[in-house]
Each structure stands twice: as structure tokens, then as C-alpha cells.
Coordinates of C-alpha atoms in Angstrom, one line a residue:
M207 CA 0.0 0.0 0.0
M208 CA 1.3 3.4 -0.9
T209 CA 2.4 5.7 1.9
R210 CA 0.0 8.7 2.1
I211 CA 1.7 12.0 3.0
T212 CA -0.3 15.2 3.2
I213 CA 0.9 18.7 3.4
I214 CA -1.3 21.5 4.6
G215 CA -0.3 24.8 3.1
G216 CA 0.9 25.8 -0.4
G217 CA 3.4 28.4 0.6
I218 CA 7.2 28.2 0.2
A219 CA 7.6 25.6 3.0
G220 CA 4.8 23.3 1.7
L221 CA 5.8 23.4 -1.9
A222 CA 9.5 23.0 -1.3
T223 CA 8.7 20.0 1.0
A224 CA 6.6 18.4 -1.8
I225 CA 9.6 18.7 -4.1
A226 CA 11.9 17.2 -1.5
L227 CA 9.5 14.2 -1.2
Q228 CA 9.3 13.8 -4.9
N229 CA 13.1 13.6 -5.0
I230 CA 12.9 10.5 -2.8
G231 CA 10.0 8.9 -4.7
L232 CA 7.1 10.1 -2.5
E233 CA 4.1 12.0 -3.7
A234 CA 2.3 14.3 -1.3
M235 CA -1.2 15.7 -1.5
I236 CA -1.2 19.5 -0.8
F237 CA -4.2 21.3 0.6
E238 CA -4.3 25.1 0.5
A239 CA -6.9 27.3 2.2
A240 CA -6.8 30.0 -0.5
P241 CA -8.8 29.8 -3.7
E242 CA -5.6 29.7 -5.6
I243 CA -1.9 29.4 -4.8
K244 CA -0.9 33.0 -5.3
E245 CA 1.6 34.6 -3.0
V246 CA 0.7 37.9 -1.4
G247 CA 3.9 39.7 -0.8
A248 CA 6.8 41.6 -2.3
G249 CA 10.5 40.7 -2.5
L250 CA 12.6 38.5 -0.4
G251 CA 16.3 37.7 0.1
L252 CA 17.8 34.2 0.0
G253 CA 21.1 33.6 1.9
A254 CA 23.8 31.1 1.0
N255 CA 22.2 28.4 3.2
A256 CA 19.0 28.5 1.2
I257 CA 20.8 28.6 -2.2
K258 CA 22.8 25.5 -1.0
A259 CA 19.5 23.7 -0.1
L260 CA 17.9 24.7 -3.4
K261 CA 20.9 23.1 -5.2
L262 CA 20.5 19.9 -3.3
L263 CA 16.8 19.9 -4.1
G264 CA 17.8 20.2 -7.8
I265 CA 16.1 23.6 -8.5
Q266 CA 18.9 26.1 -7.9
E267 CA 19.5 27.1 -11.5
E268 CA 16.0 28.1 -12.5
I269 CA 15.6 30.1 -9.3
I270 CA 18.9 31.9 -9.8
E271 CA 17.9 32.8 -13.3
A272 CA 14.7 34.4 -12.0
G273 CA 16.4 36.6 -9.4
Q274 CA 19.6 38.6 -9.0
F275 CA 22.7 38.7 -6.8
L276 CA 23.5 42.0 -5.1
S277 CA 27.2 42.8 -4.4
S278 CA 26.8 44.5 -1.1
F279 CA 24.5 45.3 1.8
T280 CA 24.8 48.7 3.5
I281 CA 23.3 50.2 6.6
Y282 CA 23.0 54.0 6.6
N283 CA 22.0 56.5 9.2
Q284 CA 19.2 58.9 8.2
Q285 CA 21.7 61.5 6.9
G286 CA 23.1 58.9 4.5
K287 CA 26.3 58.2 6.3
I288 CA 27.5 54.6 6.2
I289 CA 27.2 52.8 9.5
T290 CA 28.3 49.4 8.2
K291 CA 28.8 47.7 4.8
T292 CA 29.0 44.0 4.0
D293 CA 30.8 42.9 0.9
S294 CA 28.5 40.1 -0.4
V295 CA 31.1 39.1 -3.1
S296 CA 33.5 38.0 -0.4
V297 CA 30.8 36.4 1.7
S298 CA 29.6 34.4 -1.4
K299 CA 33.2 33.2 -2.1
K300 CA 33.3 31.8 1.4
Y301 CA 29.8 30.3 1.9
G302 CA 28.2 30.2 -1.6
L303 CA 25.9 32.7 -3.3
D304 CA 24.5 35.2 -0.8
N305 CA 22.4 38.4 -0.9
F306 CA 20.3 37.0 -3.7
T307 CA 16.9 38.7 -4.2
I308 CA 13.7 37.4 -5.9
H309 CA 10.1 38.4 -6.0
R310 CA 8.2 36.1 -3.6
A311 CA 5.5 35.4 -6.2
V312 CA 8.1 34.4 -8.8
L313 CA 9.8 32.0 -6.3
Q314 CA 6.4 30.4 -5.4
Q315 CA 5.4 29.9 -9.0
L316 CA 8.7 28.3 -9.8
L317 CA 8.2 25.8 -6.9
L318 CA 4.6 25.2 -7.9
S319 CA 5.7 24.4 -11.5
K320 CA 7.6 21.4 -10.2
I321 CA 4.5 19.8 -8.7
N322 CA 1.8 17.7 -10.3
P323 CA -1.3 19.9 -10.4
A324 CA -3.4 16.7 -9.5
C325 CA -1.6 16.7 -6.1
I326 CA -2.9 20.2 -5.1
Q327 CA -6.4 21.1 -3.9
T328 CA -7.3 24.7 -3.1
N329 CA -10.1 26.2 -1.1
K330 CA -9.5 23.6 1.6
R331 CA -9.3 25.3 5.0
V332 CA -8.5 23.0 7.9
E333 CA -10.9 23.1 10.8
K334 CA -9.2 20.4 13.0
V335 CA -7.3 17.2 12.7
V336 CA -8.0 14.0 14.6
Q337 CA -4.9 12.0 15.3
Q338 CA -5.2 8.2 15.5
Q339 CA -2.5 5.6 16.2
D340 CA -1.8 4.9 12.5
N341 CA -3.3 7.8 10.6
T342 CA -4.8 11.3 10.9
V343 CA -8.2 12.5 9.7
I344 CA -8.2 16.1 8.5
H345 CA -11.6 17.9 8.9
F346 CA -12.1 20.9 6.5
T347 CA -14.4 23.8 7.0
D348 CA -16.4 22.8 4.0
G349 CA -17.5 19.7 5.8
S350 CA -15.2 17.3 3.9
I351 CA -12.6 15.0 5.5
Y352 CA -9.4 13.4 4.3
E353 CA -7.5 10.5 5.8
T354 CA -3.7 10.4 5.7
D355 CA -0.9 8.3 7.1
Y356 CA 1.4 11.3 7.8
L357 CA 0.6 15.0 8.0
V358 CA 3.1 17.9 7.5
A359 CA 1.6 21.2 8.7
A360 CA 3.0 24.1 6.8
E361 CA 0.2 26.5 7.0
G362 CA 2.0 29.5 8.5
I363 CA 2.3 31.3 11.7
H364 CA -1.5 31.1 12.4
S365 CA -1.3 27.3 12.0
I366 CA -4.5 25.5 13.1
V367 CA -2.6 22.3 13.7
R368 CA 0.0 24.0 15.9
R369 CA -2.7 25.6 18.0
Q370 CA -4.4 22.3 18.4
F371 CA -1.3 20.4 19.6
L372 CA 0.5 23.4 21.3
P373 CA -2.4 25.5 22.7
A374 CA 0.1 27.5 24.8
S375 CA 2.2 28.6 21.8
R376 CA 2.2 32.4 21.5
I377 CA 2.5 34.8 18.6
R378 CA 4.5 37.8 19.7
Y379 CA 4.2 41.4 18.3
A380 CA 7.7 42.8 17.7
G381 CA 6.7 46.4 18.5
Y382 CA 6.7 47.8 14.9
T383 CA 4.6 47.6 11.8
C384 CA 5.8 47.5 8.2
W385 CA 4.7 48.7 4.8
R386 CA 6.0 47.0 1.6
A387 CA 5.7 47.5 -2.1
V388 CA 7.4 46.6 -5.4
I389 CA 7.8 49.6 -7.8
D390 CA 9.5 50.3 -11.2
N391 CA 13.2 51.1 -11.1
T392 CA 13.4 52.7 -14.6
T393 CA 13.7 56.3 -13.4
L394 CA 15.6 55.7 -10.1
Q395 CA 18.1 53.1 -11.5
L396 CA 19.1 51.9 -8.0
N397 CA 21.3 48.9 -7.7
E398 CA 22.3 48.8 -4.0
C399 CA 20.7 46.7 -1.3
S400 CA 20.5 48.9 1.9
E401 CA 18.7 49.8 5.1
T402 CA 18.5 53.2 6.7
W403 CA 18.2 53.3 10.5
G404 CA 17.0 56.5 12.0
T405 CA 14.8 58.2 14.6
K406 CA 11.5 57.7 12.7
G407 CA 12.0 54.1 11.8
R408 CA 13.8 51.9 9.3
F409 CA 13.7 52.0 5.5
G410 CA 14.9 49.2 3.3
I411 CA 15.7 49.1 -0.4
V412 CA 16.1 45.9 -2.3
P413 CA 16.6 45.9 -6.1
L414 CA 14.9 43.0 -7.9
K415 CA 15.3 41.5 -11.4
N416 CA 13.3 43.0 -14.3
N417 CA 14.0 46.6 -13.3
Q418 CA 12.0 46.6 -10.1
I419 CA 12.6 47.7 -6.5
Y420 CA 11.2 46.1 -3.4
W421 CA 11.1 48.6 -0.5
F422 CA 9.9 48.3 3.1
A423 CA 9.4 50.8 5.9
C424 CA 9.2 49.8 9.6
I425 CA 7.8 52.2 12.2
N426 CA 7.3 51.6 15.9
A427 CA 3.6 51.5 16.8
A428 CA 1.1 49.8 19.1
A429 CA -0.2 46.4 17.8
N430 CA -3.2 46.7 15.5
D431 CA -3.1 50.5 15.5
E432 CA -6.1 51.6 13.5
R433 CA -4.6 55.1 12.8
I434 CA -1.4 53.5 11.5
K435 CA -3.3 51.1 9.3
K436 CA -4.8 54.0 7.4
Y437 CA -1.4 55.5 6.5
T438 CA -1.0 56.5 2.9
V439 CA 2.1 57.1 0.8
S440 CA 1.8 60.8 1.8
D441 CA 1.9 59.8 5.5
L442 CA 5.1 57.8 4.9
I443 CA 6.7 60.7 2.9
E444 CA 6.0 63.0 5.9
N445 CA 7.4 60.4 8.4
F446 CA 10.6 59.9 6.4
K447 CA 11.0 63.5 5.1
D448 CA 14.3 64.0 7.0
Y449 CA 15.9 60.8 5.6
H450 CA 18.5 60.9 2.8
K451 CA 17.9 60.4 -0.9
P452 CA 16.4 58.3 -2.5
V453 CA 13.9 57.5 0.3
S454 CA 11.3 60.2 -0.6
A455 CA 11.8 59.6 -4.4
I456 CA 11.0 55.9 -3.9
L457 CA 7.9 56.7 -1.9
Q458 CA 6.7 59.3 -4.4
Q459 CA 6.8 56.6 -7.1
T460 CA 4.6 54.3 -5.1
K461 CA 0.8 54.1 -5.4
N462 CA -1.3 53.6 -2.3
D463 CA -2.9 50.5 -3.8
N464 CA 0.5 48.8 -4.2
M465 CA 1.4 49.0 -0.5
I466 CA 0.9 46.0 1.8
Q467 CA 0.9 46.8 5.6
G468 CA 1.2 44.4 8.4
D469 CA 2.4 44.2 12.0
I470 CA 5.7 42.4 12.4
V471 CA 5.3 39.2 14.6
D472 CA 7.1 36.0 15.3
L473 CA 6.4 32.8 17.2
K474 CA 7.8 32.4 20.6
P475 CA 10.1 29.4 20.3
V476 CA 8.3 26.1 21.0
N477 CA 10.1 22.9 22.0
Q478 CA 8.2 20.4 19.9
Y479 CA 7.7 20.1 16.1
A480 CA 6.9 16.3 15.9
F481 CA 3.7 14.7 17.2
N482 CA 3.8 11.0 16.3
N483 CA 2.6 11.1 12.7
I484 CA 2.2 14.9 12.5
L485 CA 5.0 17.4 11.9
L486 CA 5.1 21.2 12.0
I487 CA 7.4 23.0 9.5
G488 CA 8.1 26.5 8.3
D489 CA 6.3 29.4 10.0
A490 CA 3.9 26.9 11.6
A491 CA 6.9 25.7 13.6
H492 CA 9.3 28.6 13.9
A493 CA 8.1 31.9 12.4
T494 CA 10.7 34.6 12.7
T495 CA 10.9 38.4 12.2
P496 CA 12.5 39.3 8.9
N497 CA 15.6 41.0 10.3
L498 CA 18.0 38.2 9.3
G499 CA 16.3 37.6 6.0
Q500 CA 15.9 33.9 7.1
G501 CA 12.2 33.2 7.0
A502 CA 12.0 31.6 3.6
C503 CA 15.5 30.3 4.0
Q504 CA 14.6 28.2 7.1
A505 CA 11.5 26.9 5.3
I506 CA 13.7 25.7 2.4
E507 CA 16.1 24.2 4.9
D508 CA 13.2 22.4 6.5
A509 CA 12.1 20.8 3.2
L510 CA 15.6 19.5 2.4
I511 CA 16.2 18.1 5.9
L512 CA 12.8 16.5 6.1
G513 CA 13.4 14.7 2.8
D514 CA 16.9 13.7 4.0
E515 CA 15.5 12.2 7.3
I516 CA 12.7 10.3 5.6
K517 CA 15.2 8.9 3.1
K518 CA 17.4 7.6 5.9
A519 CA 14.7 6.3 8.2
S520 CA 12.9 3.0 8.1
D521 CA 9.9 4.7 9.8
I522 CA 8.5 8.2 9.0
K523 CA 7.5 8.8 12.6
Q524 CA 11.2 8.4 13.5
A525 CA 12.1 10.7 10.7
F526 CA 9.8 13.4 12.1
L527 CA 11.6 13.0 15.5
Q528 CA 15.0 13.3 13.9
F529 CA 13.9 16.3 12.0
E530 CA 12.9 18.0 15.2
K531 CA 16.2 17.1 16.8
R532 CA 18.1 18.7 13.9
R533 CA 16.0 21.8 13.7
L534 CA 15.1 23.0 17.2
K535 CA 18.3 24.6 18.3
R536 CA 19.1 26.3 14.9
T537 CA 15.6 27.7 14.4
H538 CA 15.4 28.9 18.0
W539 CA 18.7 30.8 17.5
I540 CA 17.4 32.3 14.2
I541 CA 14.2 33.6 16.0
N542 CA 16.0 35.0 19.0
T543 CA 18.9 36.6 17.0
S544 CA 16.4 38.2 14.5
Q545 CA 14.3 39.6 17.3
R546 CA 17.4 41.1 19.0
I547 CA 18.5 42.8 15.7
G548 CA 15.0 44.2 15.2
K549 CA 14.9 45.8 18.6
M550 CA 18.3 47.3 18.0
A551 CA 17.3 48.6 14.5
Q552 CA 14.1 50.2 15.8
V553 CA 15.7 52.3 18.5
E554 CA 14.3 55.9 18.4
N555 CA 16.3 57.7 21.1
S556 CA 19.0 59.8 19.5
L557 CA 21.6 59.2 22.2
L558 CA 21.0 55.4 22.0
I559 CA 21.1 55.6 18.2
R560 CA 24.5 57.4 18.3
A561 CA 25.9 54.8 20.7
R562 CA 24.5 51.9 18.6
D563 CA 25.8 53.3 15.3
F564 CA 29.3 53.8 16.8
V565 CA 29.4 50.3 18.1
L566 CA 28.3 48.8 14.8
A567 CA 30.7 50.9 12.8
H568 CA 33.6 49.7 15.0
L569 CA 32.7 46.0 15.4
P570 CA 35.7 43.8 14.8
K571 CA 35.5 42.0 11.5
Q572 CA 35.7 38.6 13.2
M573 CA 32.4 39.3 15.0
N574 CA 30.6 39.8 11.8
D575 CA 32.3 36.7 10.3
K576 CA 31.2 34.7 13.3
Q577 CA 27.6 35.6 12.7
F578 CA 27.8 34.8 9.0
K579 CA 29.4 31.4 9.8
K580 CA 26.6 30.6 12.3
I581 CA 23.9 31.5 9.7
Y582 CA 25.4 29.9 6.6
T583 CA 27.1 26.8 8.0
T584 CA 24.5 24.1 7.8
D585 CA 24.3 20.4 8.6
F586 CA 23.6 19.3 5.0

């Protein structure tokens, strides 16, 4: 009898996992809550660890073709003075291609193209799962049910499955909200990846392929602030009016309808991902703030490592446990480090900002190297 593996969630984690399973001869059924698998988002960065995982999954070349490598990453103060600059060419020589950017929707469509459409069902929102000794029954909100031998929950930070098995798990607000958009780069002609840290928040600029720019703006605010949610481009221009060029120019080229706004959250680290024949992966297991650029990277790592453990194990339940053993410490470190960087980047007090900028500008090179090594050295 064929092993039935089901994935809940058609995001990056779920699709990459389906590809990893295909590579070892297993076909998974994917259930996605949305009417179609269409990523809502903007740009994202992939680090050397994710590129290595994509290579091992056999899909590196197409993805690299669809994105672009950026040669450096600079953090500026709001007057435009360099606080710190990373040479991505030298980092890439040491660890593999780094500081690679791609539109989230493009990445998702490339992953989707590798999967048999017959293995994907949309408009299937999970209501609950009933775990039995040898299988799990998935109950959907449309009244239907589906029985599976093994279940991989990849349905994001608001995972129904996680809340059922880890009711004490907690989503944490980071203290700041974020606007994002992708705009045309024809007039601006920007080619540098950067962030600006100042007294009114943080502004990031990420060039994408096809002459586009992904930008983001993070401002400290109360959670679910109704006033902030109503901000328009004009409000952001006013907020960042004292920031160096080309911040205002980028905002002026943005239409209100193109902006996506959302509070930045993460998942307080949990200590269990495997529950007999059920496994949590991706943001369902270890959602992180975006400050290390590792959210999608960790999802792709999950996919590769799960495929590796299933290939090695005689029993998939044991593979789930081994996956948990390999992933807990690393994903916890990513969550906690990213949260710490976010707090540092969002400081508003001018005295603390000057102290922070001075320390960052004078950090010994070996300290930066140590962090890169921790992020990019993987166990695969």
C-alpha cells in the first residue's frame, strides 16, 4: 500500500517539501486554504544556506535565473552616512551565493511548476485534525474529511494544527509595523541593497530583477493600531522626510494600492515540532521576524532536511523526530537573533542611536564573520 503523506499549506515551506519528497520517490497531497496558490507579498532575500538547499533539491539554476545577486548590503544613518557595509562578493566566495533577491510570487510559482497539479487542492481550509495511532483524519471547514498516514503542517504562523497540539504557543508582536511595495526602477536606477536606521524608523531598499525595487518601511507602533493602518504614501513621505535620498523619491513613485501593511510578529520558540505522525514545519513551527532575512531560507532548509531524514529512516515517525532534533536549536537561534536585531534597529532615542551606530561601525570583522558562519554553516 502506498504511503499517504499530506501537506497543509501551499506556501514556500509546503511546496519545497513536496519537491523534496518527490526527489525520494514520495508523492504528497497538498491542501491550500486560499482559492488559488498565489503569494501575497513583495520581494525576499535568500542567503547562502537557502541557495545550497535549493541546489540539493535540484532547482537552484532556474531560481537563480529568475532573481539577482546584489554585491553589497549597506546600513546607513538617516543622513546617508554609512554605519556598516557588507561585501557580499567575499561572503559568497566563502559560503556560496549570498544576498540573492527574488520576487516572492516568482519563487512560489517556480516551486509550484515542479509539482503535479493533480496533487494540489485549493479552497480547503482546515478546521481540525483527529490523530489516531496509525493515521490522521483532516476535517475541513467545507465539511469534507481526508485521511492520511502522515501529516506535514506548513500553514504558516497562524497554524490551526499547531494551536491544536500546542495551545500555549504564542505569537509575539515585535513592536513595529511594516509597509512593503514593489515599484518600477526605470527612473531611479538603483542597484544597491540597503537599510537606513533613524529616529523615525527603518527604510529598506532591495533591487529585484526586471528593473524593479522592493522597499519596506518599519515604524514603531502599538499592535493593530487603527490610525497607522490608514497611513497612505503621503503619511510615509511625511514620516521619512528627513531621511537621505532616495527614500522620498521611492515613496513618491509608489501608489497607495501597491502597498501592503502588516504588524511584524514572530512565534515564541516552541520545544516540539513532531507529534507522532504529524510534523510542524516552516512558519507553523518557527516563524521569525524578517531581520536576518531567514524566514524563507529556514522553510527551504526544513524541506531539504525532512526529505533527508525520511530517506534515511525506516519509519517516517522516527524521521519526524530526527527532523525535530536537527531543527530545534538552529531555528530557535534564528528567531532570537532576529528579534534582537529588530529591537536594535528600531531604537528611536537619538543618544542610543549614536551609541548603537558607533558600536556597529567599530565591530571587529571577526564578530561579523562569526555571525555569517553561524547562519550559513548548515548540517547538510
